[in-house]
Amino acid sequence: MDKKTRKSRKSLTREKIINLLKEKKTALTHKEFQDFFNNEVDRVTIYRALDFLVEEGKLHKVVNLEGGIQYALCQTCTHEKETHSHNHVHFSCLKCNKTTCLENVTPEIKLPKNFETTDIQILISGICDKCNE
Amino acid sequence: MDKKTRKSRKSLTREKIINLLKEKKTALTHKEFQDFFNNEVDRVTIYRALDFLVEEGKLHKVVNLEGGIQYALCQTCTHEKETHSHNHVHFSCLKCNKTTCLENVTPEIKLPKNFETTDIQILISGICDKCNE
DNA sequence: GTTTATGCAAATTCTTTGCAATACT
DNA sequence: AGTATTGCAAAGAATTTGCATAAAC
């Protein structure tokens, strides 16, 4: 169904996804949702719920350095759909494996003459503050 | 076979891959190689040749904003394997669809306290200089 | 009652593995 | 001759599609 004309209803799966993301405070892959839900939710349902939430602007996709897709609940992203911006940094810790948004890091990138930026995605892998003691 | 002990031989597929990348001057996906080779080369062979070249350090993987994997021939990357670094910018033009390395752009990213960087990948999509007139 | 959300089966696509044949050195 | 490369078949993983049932409004 078309995104525009569709009327959404209460969906247990979508609620579970949002709640899990709030609890874990990290971006998760489709497989991880499946595992956390103990396979009680059909994978197709998870695929569809994730797509729905991305379309709605509640989640966004994060691509990790290996090309794997994770879904994140970004504070700054969830509010205003129009100014929905991704030029912040996604950090993936090699130790605890958590992927998070570094909301406050806003890098400056000077492009050569005549290049125009539409979207930026920055992926950093390394050790996060919690694992680095 | 192990990367270390292997002795490489002349490979038509690998040559074709390198030549195509030099000609196109853009990062390509596995599928694009297949198409450009008119399916004359088996896809498995392409997979293996690409892996080989990445291991050898001749190519590197670029993950695009949708999670698709492309293979690029970066000037700065091809030479010294040890200093092989990816913290430069990959630019993907929305008009001509070419993905290129902006070799000279070296952004400064200040991470919060106690974060340690191992690898950075920066993807920018927009309009490239050639399309922007 | 109508439309959305879900589950199951199956189709499709992407990638990897095994093995025999071929080609390079 | 010995080993790396290639092609083919097939296995395996990831994702999508179709349709019937269940749930929301």
Coordinates of N, CA and C (backbone and C1' of nucleotides) in Angstrom, one line a residue, chain B residues 1 7 9 11-14 42 45 48, chain D residues 2-11:
Chain B
M1 N 42.8 -20.9 -0.8 CA 44.3 -21.0 -0.4 C 44.7 -19.8 0.5
K7 N 50.9 -18.4 -4.5 CA 51.6 -17.7 -5.6 C 50.6 -17.4 -6.7
R9 N 49.1 -16.2 -10.3 CA 49.4 -16.3 -11.7 C 48.6 -15.3 -12.5
S11 N 45.9 -13.8 -14.4 CA 44.5 -14.1 -14.4 C 43.7 -13.1 -15.3
L12 N 43.1 -13.6 -16.3 CA 42.4 -12.8 -17.3 C 41.3 -12.0 -16.6
T13 N 40.6 -12.7 -15.7 CA 39.5 -12.0 -15.0 C 40.0 -10.8 -14.2
R14 N 41.1 -11.0 -13.5 CA 41.6 -9.9 -12.7 C 42.1 -8.8 -13.5
D42 N 32.1 -16.1 -15.6 CA 31.2 -16.7 -14.6 C 31.2 -15.8 -13.3
T45 N 33.6 -16.6 -10.6 CA 35.0 -16.2 -10.9 C 35.2 -14.7 -10.6
R48 N 35.5 -14.3 -6.8 CA 36.8 -14.7 -6.3 C 37.9 -13.8 -6.7
Chain D
dG2 P 54.2 -34.0 -10.0 O5' 53.8 -32.4 -9.6 C5' 54.8 -31.5 -9.3 C4' 54.2 -30.1 -9.1 C3' 53.0 -30.1 -8.1 O3' 53.2 -29.0 -7.2 C1' 52.4 -29.2 -10.1
dT3 P 52.3 -28.8 -6.0 O5' 51.5 -27.4 -6.3 C5' 52.2 -26.3 -6.7 C4' 51.3 -25.3 -7.3 C3' 50.0 -25.0 -6.5 O3' 49.7 -23.7 -6.6 C1' 49.4 -25.6 -8.7
dA4 P 48.9 -22.9 -5.6 O5' 48.2 -21.8 -6.5 C5' 49.0 -21.0 -7.4 C4' 48.2 -20.4 -8.5 C3' 46.9 -19.7 -8.1 O3' 46.8 -18.6 -8.9 C1' 46.4 -21.5 -9.5
dT5 P 45.5 -17.7 -8.8 O5' 44.6 -18.2 -10.0 C5' 45.0 -18.0 -11.3 C4' 43.9 -18.5 -12.3 C3' 42.6 -17.8 -12.0 O3' 42.1 -17.3 -13.3 C1' 42.4 -20.2 -12.1
dT6 P 40.8 -16.5 -13.4 O5' 39.8 -17.6 -13.9 C5' 40.0 -18.2 -15.2 C4' 39.0 -19.3 -15.4 C3' 37.5 -18.9 -15.2 O3' 36.9 -19.0 -16.5 C1' 38.0 -21.0 -14.1
dG7 P 35.4 -18.5 -16.7 O5' 34.6 -19.9 -16.5 C5' 34.9 -21.0 -17.3 C4' 34.0 -22.1 -17.0 C3' 32.5 -21.8 -16.9 O3' 31.8 -22.8 -17.5 C1' 33.3 -22.8 -14.9
dC8 P 30.2 -22.6 -17.9 O5' 29.5 -23.7 -17.1 C5' 30.0 -25.0 -17.0 C4' 29.6 -25.8 -15.8 C3' 28.1 -25.5 -15.5 O3' 27.4 -26.8 -15.4 C1' 29.5 -25.4 -13.6
dA9 P 25.8 -26.8 -15.3 O5' 25.6 -27.5 -13.8 C5' 26.5 -28.5 -13.4 C4' 26.3 -28.8 -12.0 C3' 24.9 -28.6 -11.5 O3' 24.5 -29.7 -10.6 C1' 26.3 -27.3 -10.2
dA10 P 23.0 -29.8 -10.0 O5' 23.3 -29.8 -8.4 C5' 24.6 -29.9 -7.9 C4' 24.7 -29.1 -6.6 C3' 23.4 -28.9 -5.9 O3' 23.5 -29.2 -4.6 C1' 24.5 -26.9 -6.0
dA11 P 22.3 -29.4 -3.6 O5' 22.8 -28.6 -2.3 C5' 24.2 -28.8 -1.9 C4' 24.6 -27.6 -1.1 C3' 23.6 -27.2 0.0 O3' 24.3 -27.1 1.2 C1' 24.1 -25.3 -1.3

